[in-house]
Tab-separated table of C-alpha atoms and ligand atoms in Angstrom:
chain	number	residue	atom	x	y	z
Y	1	MET	CA	-41.415	-42.109	-18.454
Y	2	VAL	CA	-40.437	-42.158	-22.122
Y	3	GLU	CA	-42.990	-44.489	-23.628
Y	4	LEU	CA	-41.905	-47.124	-26.108
Y	5	LEU	CA	-45.470	-48.388	-26.406
Y	6	SER	CA	-48.477	-46.144	-25.764
Y	7	VAL	CA	-51.950	-47.632	-25.467
Y	8	ARG	CA	-54.586	-44.899	-25.401
Y	9	ASP	CA	-58.280	-45.366	-24.732
Y	10	VAL	CA	-58.466	-48.678	-26.610
Y	11	GLY	CA	-61.881	-50.258	-27.057
Y	12	LYS	CA	-62.985	-53.513	-28.668
Y	13	THR	CA	-66.547	-54.769	-28.829
Y	14	PHE	CA	-67.717	-58.244	-29.853
Y	15	GLY	CA	-71.441	-58.105	-30.627
Y	16	GLY	CA	-72.735	-56.201	-27.625
Y	17	LEU	CA	-69.870	-57.206	-25.361
Y	18	LYS	CA	-67.232	-54.647	-24.468
Y	19	ALA	CA	-64.151	-56.866	-24.270
Y	20	LEU	CA	-62.004	-53.718	-23.904
Y	21	ASP	CA	-63.418	-50.412	-22.746
Y	22	GLY	CA	-61.196	-47.327	-22.839
Y	23	VAL	CA	-57.971	-48.982	-21.672
Y	24	SER	CA	-54.786	-46.886	-21.520
Y	25	PHE	CA	-51.290	-47.668	-20.349
Y	26	GLY	CA	-47.707	-47.068	-21.342
Y	27	LEU	CA	-44.658	-49.261	-21.481
Y	28	ALA	CA	-41.017	-48.202	-21.283
Y	29	LYS	CA	-37.980	-49.842	-22.844
Y	30	GLY	CA	-36.743	-52.698	-20.655
Y	31	GLU	CA	-39.847	-52.694	-18.495
Y	32	VAL	CA	-41.761	-55.844	-17.524
Y	33	LEU	CA	-45.499	-55.234	-17.228
Y	34	GLY	CA	-47.965	-57.750	-15.805
Y	35	LEU	CA	-51.459	-57.737	-17.331
Y	36	VAL	CA	-53.778	-59.422	-14.843
Y	37	GLY	CA	-57.488	-59.890	-14.281
Y	38	PRO	CA	-60.093	-62.619	-13.913
Y	39	ASN	CA	-60.997	-64.886	-16.842
Y	40	GLY	CA	-62.769	-62.963	-19.583
Y	41	SER	CA	-61.511	-59.574	-18.402
Y	42	GLY	CA	-59.970	-58.734	-21.791
Y	43	LYS	CA	-56.303	-59.635	-21.372
Y	44	SER	CA	-55.942	-61.786	-24.501
Y	45	THR	CA	-58.079	-59.328	-26.458
Y	46	MET	CA	-55.570	-56.598	-25.561
Y	47	ILE	CA	-52.684	-58.728	-26.865
Y	48	ASN	CA	-54.727	-59.479	-29.987
Y	49	VAL	CA	-55.341	-55.766	-30.550
Y	50	LEU	CA	-51.691	-54.870	-29.939
Y	51	SER	CA	-50.478	-57.585	-32.332
Y	52	GLY	CA	-53.005	-56.636	-35.032
Y	53	VAL	CA	-55.157	-59.767	-34.847
Y	54	TYR	CA	-58.080	-57.446	-34.020
Y	55	ARG	CA	-58.499	-53.848	-35.037
Y	56	PRO	CA	-59.634	-51.720	-32.078
Y	57	ASP	CA	-62.995	-49.936	-32.435
Y	58	GLY	CA	-61.470	-46.856	-30.876
Y	59	GLY	CA	-58.305	-45.480	-29.358
Y	60	ASP	CA	-54.717	-45.627	-30.489
Y	61	VAL	CA	-51.656	-47.842	-30.123
Y	62	ARG	CA	-48.283	-46.270	-30.796
Y	63	LEU	CA	-44.846	-47.831	-30.950
Y	64	ASP	CA	-42.030	-45.286	-30.886
Y	65	GLY	CA	-44.648	-42.651	-31.679
Y	66	ARG	CA	-45.998	-44.422	-34.793
Y	67	SER	CA	-49.588	-45.591	-34.791
Y	68	LEU	CA	-50.073	-49.317	-35.395
Y	69	VAL	CA	-53.849	-49.178	-35.695
Y	70	GLY	CA	-55.010	-50.880	-38.885
Y	71	ALA	CA	-51.594	-52.399	-39.641
Y	72	LYS	CA	-51.439	-56.109	-40.501
Y	73	PRO	CA	-49.985	-58.525	-37.918
Y	74	SER	CA	-46.941	-59.070	-40.161
Y	75	ALA	CA	-46.285	-55.308	-40.347
Y	76	ILE	CA	-46.705	-54.986	-36.583
Y	77	ALA	CA	-44.232	-57.830	-36.043
Y	78	ALA	CA	-41.814	-56.090	-38.401
Y	79	ALA	CA	-42.290	-52.846	-36.453
Y	80	GLY	CA	-41.171	-54.651	-33.291
Y	81	LEU	CA	-44.107	-56.265	-31.463
Y	82	SER	CA	-43.964	-60.063	-31.043
Y	83	ARG	CA	-46.246	-62.350	-29.107
Y	84	THR	CA	-46.907	-65.881	-27.986
Y	85	PHE	CA	-50.352	-67.427	-27.927
Y	86	GLN	CA	-52.467	-68.597	-24.985
Y	87	ASN	CA	-53.330	-71.605	-27.145
Y	88	LEU	CA	-50.010	-72.832	-28.475
Y	89	GLN	CA	-49.362	-72.401	-32.202
Y	90	ILE	CA	-46.715	-75.036	-32.858
Y	91	PHE	CA	-46.308	-76.493	-36.346
Y	92	GLY	CA	-46.099	-80.288	-35.969
Y	93	GLY	CA	-44.760	-80.802	-39.487
Y	94	LEU	CA	-41.741	-78.548	-38.904
Y	95	SER	CA	-38.669	-79.207	-36.761
Y	96	VAL	CA	-38.063	-77.247	-33.566
Y	97	ARG	CA	-35.560	-75.066	-35.451
Y	98	GLU	CA	-38.031	-74.409	-38.266
Y	99	ASN	CA	-40.705	-73.487	-35.724
Y	100	VAL	CA	-38.345	-70.805	-34.414
Y	101	LEU	CA	-37.586	-69.563	-37.929
Y	102	VAL	CA	-41.270	-68.988	-38.625
Y	103	GLY	CA	-40.838	-66.013	-36.278
Y	104	ARG	CA	-37.965	-64.705	-38.386
Y	105	ASP	CA	-40.174	-64.396	-41.440
Y	106	CYS	CA	-40.814	-60.689	-40.965
Y	107	ARG	CA	-37.063	-59.998	-40.957
Y	108	LEU	CA	-36.091	-62.100	-43.993
Y	109	ARG	CA	-36.138	-60.455	-47.375
Y	110	SER	CA	-36.848	-63.799	-49.007
Y	111	GLY	CA	-39.536	-64.759	-46.476
Y	112	MET	CA	-39.877	-67.957	-44.520
Y	113	LEU	CA	-40.232	-70.354	-47.416
Y	114	GLY	CA	-36.960	-69.109	-48.838
Y	115	GLY	CA	-35.270	-68.986	-45.452
Y	116	VAL	CA	-36.306	-72.382	-44.160
Y	117	PHE	CA	-36.487	-74.484	-47.271
Y	118	GLY	CA	-33.932	-72.773	-49.447
Y	119	LEU	CA	-36.428	-71.907	-52.163
Y	120	GLY	CA	-34.586	-69.050	-53.778
Y	121	GLY	CA	-33.656	-67.199	-50.603
Y	122	SER	CA	-30.154	-65.909	-50.114
Y	123	LEU	CA	-27.827	-68.537	-48.696
Y	124	ARG	CA	-26.337	-66.037	-46.306
Y	125	GLU	CA	-29.744	-65.100	-44.901
Y	126	GLU	CA	-30.557	-68.776	-44.555
Y	127	ARG	CA	-27.317	-69.539	-42.718
Y	128	GLU	CA	-27.713	-66.530	-40.421
Y	129	ALA	CA	-31.290	-67.480	-39.642
Y	130	LYS	CA	-30.227	-71.036	-38.799
Y	131	SER	CA	-27.541	-69.919	-36.405
Y	132	LEU	CA	-29.933	-67.389	-34.860
Y	133	ALA	CA	-32.437	-70.192	-34.271
Y	134	ALA	CA	-29.733	-72.261	-32.571
Y	135	ASP	CA	-28.764	-69.289	-30.370
Y	136	LEU	CA	-32.360	-68.621	-29.365
Y	137	LEU	CA	-33.004	-72.287	-28.588
Y	138	GLU	CA	-29.882	-72.237	-26.443
Y	139	LYS	CA	-31.198	-69.132	-24.655
Y	140	VAL	CA	-34.518	-70.805	-23.763
Y	141	GLY	CA	-32.811	-74.083	-22.830
Y	142	LEU	CA	-33.946	-76.161	-25.816
Y	143	ALA	CA	-30.638	-76.402	-27.711
Y	144	ARG	CA	-30.643	-80.204	-27.641
Y	145	PHE	CA	-33.976	-80.317	-29.514
Y	146	VAL	CA	-32.909	-78.138	-32.445
Y	147	ASP	CA	-33.377	-80.854	-35.087
Y	148	ALA	CA	-36.140	-82.744	-33.272
Y	149	PRO	CA	-39.840	-82.636	-34.081
Y	150	PRO	CA	-41.843	-80.523	-31.578
Y	151	SER	CA	-43.666	-83.703	-30.514
Y	152	MET	CA	-40.504	-84.497	-28.509
Y	153	LEU	CA	-41.162	-81.463	-26.279
Y	154	SER	CA	-43.171	-81.386	-23.078
Y	155	TYR	CA	-46.009	-78.890	-22.895
Y	156	GLY	CA	-43.897	-76.525	-20.833
Y	157	GLN	CA	-41.045	-76.802	-23.336
Y	158	ARG	CA	-43.435	-75.969	-26.188
Y	159	ARG	CA	-44.186	-72.707	-24.393
Y	160	LEU	CA	-40.444	-71.983	-24.405
Y	161	LEU	CA	-40.330	-72.795	-28.116
Y	162	GLU	CA	-42.993	-70.124	-28.671
Y	163	VAL	CA	-40.871	-67.653	-26.718
Y	164	ALA	CA	-37.857	-68.475	-28.918
Y	165	ARG	CA	-40.006	-67.963	-31.997
Y	166	ALA	CA	-41.256	-64.596	-30.761
Y	167	LEU	CA	-37.644	-63.551	-30.093
Y	168	ALA	CA	-36.639	-64.549	-33.615
Y	169	ALA	CA	-38.470	-61.446	-34.851
Y	170	ASP	CA	-36.033	-59.313	-32.818
Y	171	PRO	CA	-38.819	-57.536	-30.930
Y	172	LYS	CA	-38.816	-54.258	-29.029
Y	173	VAL	CA	-41.905	-55.466	-27.189
Y	174	LEU	CA	-42.489	-59.127	-26.326
Y	175	MET	CA	-45.998	-60.168	-25.295
Y	176	LEU	CA	-46.504	-63.481	-23.519
Y	177	ASP	CA	-50.034	-64.830	-23.055
Y	178	GLU	CA	-50.035	-67.213	-20.074
Y	179	PRO	CA	-46.495	-68.502	-20.645
Y	180	CYS	CA	-46.524	-70.602	-17.446
Y	181	ALA	CA	-49.674	-72.545	-18.236
Y	182	GLY	CA	-48.711	-76.222	-18.122
Y	183	GLN	CA	-45.207	-75.493	-16.870
Y	184	SER	CA	-43.657	-76.935	-13.735
Y	185	GLN	CA	-42.552	-74.509	-11.015
Y	186	ALA	CA	-38.932	-75.109	-12.076
Y	187	GLU	CA	-39.783	-74.236	-15.692
Y	188	ALA	CA	-41.650	-71.113	-14.565
Y	189	ASP	CA	-38.685	-70.042	-12.432
Y	190	ALA	CA	-36.340	-70.493	-15.405
Y	191	LEU	CA	-38.710	-68.499	-17.595
Y	192	ALA	CA	-38.738	-65.647	-15.064
Y	193	VAL	CA	-34.929	-65.538	-15.159
Y	194	LEU	CA	-35.043	-65.464	-18.966
Y	195	ILE	CA	-37.608	-62.634	-19.021
Y	196	ARG	CA	-35.513	-60.528	-16.631
Y	197	ALA	CA	-32.440	-61.128	-18.809
Y	198	LEU	CA	-34.364	-60.035	-21.919
Y	199	ALA	CA	-35.614	-56.897	-20.163
Y	200	LYS	CA	-32.030	-56.074	-19.236
Y	201	THR	CA	-31.184	-55.959	-22.937
Y	202	GLY	CA	-33.904	-53.308	-23.393
Y	203	ILE	CA	-36.806	-55.474	-24.564
Y	204	ALA	CA	-40.105	-54.451	-22.982
Y	205	VAL	CA	-42.241	-57.405	-21.911
Y	206	ILE	CA	-45.979	-57.674	-21.340
Y	207	VAL	CA	-46.873	-60.848	-19.518
Y	208	ILE	CA	-50.340	-62.230	-18.850
Y	209	GLU	CA	-50.176	-64.851	-16.149
Y	210	HIS	CA	-52.475	-66.352	-13.518
Y	211	ASN	CA	-49.584	-67.638	-11.450
Y	212	MET	CA	-49.523	-64.724	-9.000
Y	213	ARG	CA	-46.289	-65.767	-7.363
Y	214	PHE	CA	-44.681	-65.639	-10.802
Y	215	VAL	CA	-46.169	-62.221	-11.637
Y	216	MET	CA	-45.468	-60.595	-8.278
Y	217	ASN	CA	-41.826	-61.680	-8.256
Y	218	LEU	CA	-41.203	-60.820	-11.899
Y	219	VAL	CA	-42.838	-57.606	-13.015
Y	220	ASP	CA	-42.038	-53.916	-12.487
Y	221	ARG	CA	-45.646	-52.783	-12.807
Y	222	ILE	CA	-49.109	-54.303	-13.095
Y	223	VAL	CA	-52.189	-53.264	-15.055
Y	224	ALA	CA	-55.333	-54.977	-13.768
Y	225	LEU	CA	-58.416	-55.424	-15.945
Y	226	ASN	CA	-61.977	-56.388	-15.067
Y	227	PHE	CA	-64.847	-56.573	-17.582
Y	228	GLY	CA	-62.632	-54.873	-20.169
Y	229	ARG	CA	-61.804	-51.878	-17.977
Y	230	LYS	CA	-58.578	-50.949	-16.283
Y	231	ILE	CA	-59.351	-51.106	-12.574
Y	232	ALA	CA	-55.870	-50.560	-11.155
Y	233	GLU	CA	-52.283	-49.893	-12.100
Y	234	GLY	CA	-49.177	-49.887	-9.932
Y	235	THR	CA	-46.317	-51.832	-8.437
Y	236	PRO	CA	-46.893	-55.466	-7.409
Y	237	GLU	CA	-46.941	-54.334	-3.765
Y	238	ALA	CA	-49.631	-51.715	-4.451
Y	239	ILE	CA	-51.744	-54.115	-6.530
Y	240	ARG	CA	-51.546	-56.872	-3.914
Y	241	GLY	CA	-53.481	-54.660	-1.498
Y	242	ASP	CA	-55.731	-52.920	-4.034
Y	243	GLU	CA	-59.410	-53.101	-3.037
Y	244	ALA	CA	-60.766	-53.149	-6.600
Y	245	VAL	CA	-58.406	-55.954	-7.610
Y	246	ILE	CA	-59.178	-58.079	-4.560
Y	247	GLU	CA	-62.881	-57.470	-5.137
Y	248	ALA	CA	-62.592	-58.452	-8.831
Y	249	TYR	CA	-60.927	-61.780	-8.025
Y	250	LEU	CA	-63.044	-62.571	-4.976
Y	251	GLY	CA	-66.211	-61.490	-6.755
Y	252	ARG	CA	-65.599	-63.929	-9.589
Y	253	ARG	CA	-64.642	-66.725	-7.246
Y	254	GLY	CA	-67.797	-66.117	-5.248
Y	255	HIS	CA	-69.727	-66.266	-8.474
Y	256	ALA	CA	-68.132	-69.582	-9.440
Y	257	GLU	CA	-68.858	-71.058	-6.002
Y	258	ARG	CA	-72.530	-70.131	-6.231
Y	259	ARG	CA	-72.953	-71.994	-9.517
J	1	ADP	P1	-59.027	-63.036	-20.880
J	1	ADP	O1	-57.869	-63.303	-21.778
J	1	ADP	O2	-58.832	-61.931	-19.910
J	1	ADP	O3	-59.496	-64.295	-20.174
J	1	ADP	P2	-60.411	-62.448	-23.360
J	1	ADP	O4	-59.731	-61.233	-23.837
J	1	ADP	O5	-60.076	-63.730	-24.025
J	1	ADP	O6	-60.271	-62.573	-21.777
J	1	ADP	O7	-61.966	-62.244	-23.505
J	1	ADP	C1	-62.631	-61.062	-23.066
J	1	ADP	C2	-64.098	-61.176	-23.431
J	1	ADP	O8	-64.233	-61.064	-24.836
J	1	ADP	C3	-64.731	-62.497	-23.031
J	1	ADP	O9	-66.048	-62.274	-22.631
J	1	ADP	C4	-64.664	-63.297	-24.318
J	1	ADP	O10	-65.693	-64.255	-24.364
J	1	ADP	C5	-64.863	-62.216	-25.368
J	1	ADP	N1	-64.197	-62.530	-26.635
J	1	ADP	C6	-62.869	-62.639	-26.834
J	1	ADP	N2	-62.597	-62.896	-28.132
J	1	ADP	C7	-63.801	-62.936	-28.760
J	1	ADP	C8	-64.215	-63.164	-30.117
J	1	ADP	N3	-63.316	-63.377	-31.077
J	1	ADP	N4	-65.525	-63.145	-30.388
J	1	ADP	C9	-66.428	-62.909	-29.417
J	1	ADP	N5	-66.139	-62.694	-28.129
J	1	ADP	C10	-64.841	-62.697	-27.797
J	2	MG	MG1	-56.788	-65.011	-22.167
């Protein structure tokens, strides 16, 4: 496999806690990878390391062969990694369109303030960004809300708005942290169709999701984490029957039941 993204031996410690412990995996162009594991297993930490929110204590992350370790989140976004957040990051004071354009910031020479509010940015850039936002909102099914405030959107629709924003950066790798949380089954199904369509255009997608039906039907490959370690990797079929994965989920559930 020619790797678009290479994650090698990545570690991240908080205090004494190893949130990530020597995790490696690769991702090819157009591939959809599921990152699964019980709560606290390190999934969001991995996305935070990949997007530059956290610097790893060890290991390397390479996109197209270039190391991203130590780069700022804005530089990583510009290099081609975009993400959504487990806890939504919607700006209530901006319109739906403007919320999408925030994601375009890394591609605009004049920056977001210029692009969105016309403060000295090029008119052409501004117009292009606006039509891009409309296209992306159309793609995620939110075209009718383009000029509305985000308060008009349901929780599930806000997740789609975050996806549109992440796409505005024109990513090579799109990382979605629990995109189905709060979505109806119909919304999740529509999101799965969208993700497959994006992958077909060559975008690689990493998706963290607890909805196993969603993951199993969507992804090409799964990486399973437990206590910050990779415990399994393989096709959905292989992971479904993997002893270590079953043990990890059952073990935690057993723990919760005993409390
Ligand atoms: P997941 O997304 O798989 O549920 P996380 O990556 O959020 O798990 O968390 C992995 C572990 O790291 C957890 O024990 C969590 O409490 C801890 N952790 C995550 N972020 C921080 C942080 N900023 N400071 C301290 N501990 C953290
Ligand atoms: Mg998480």
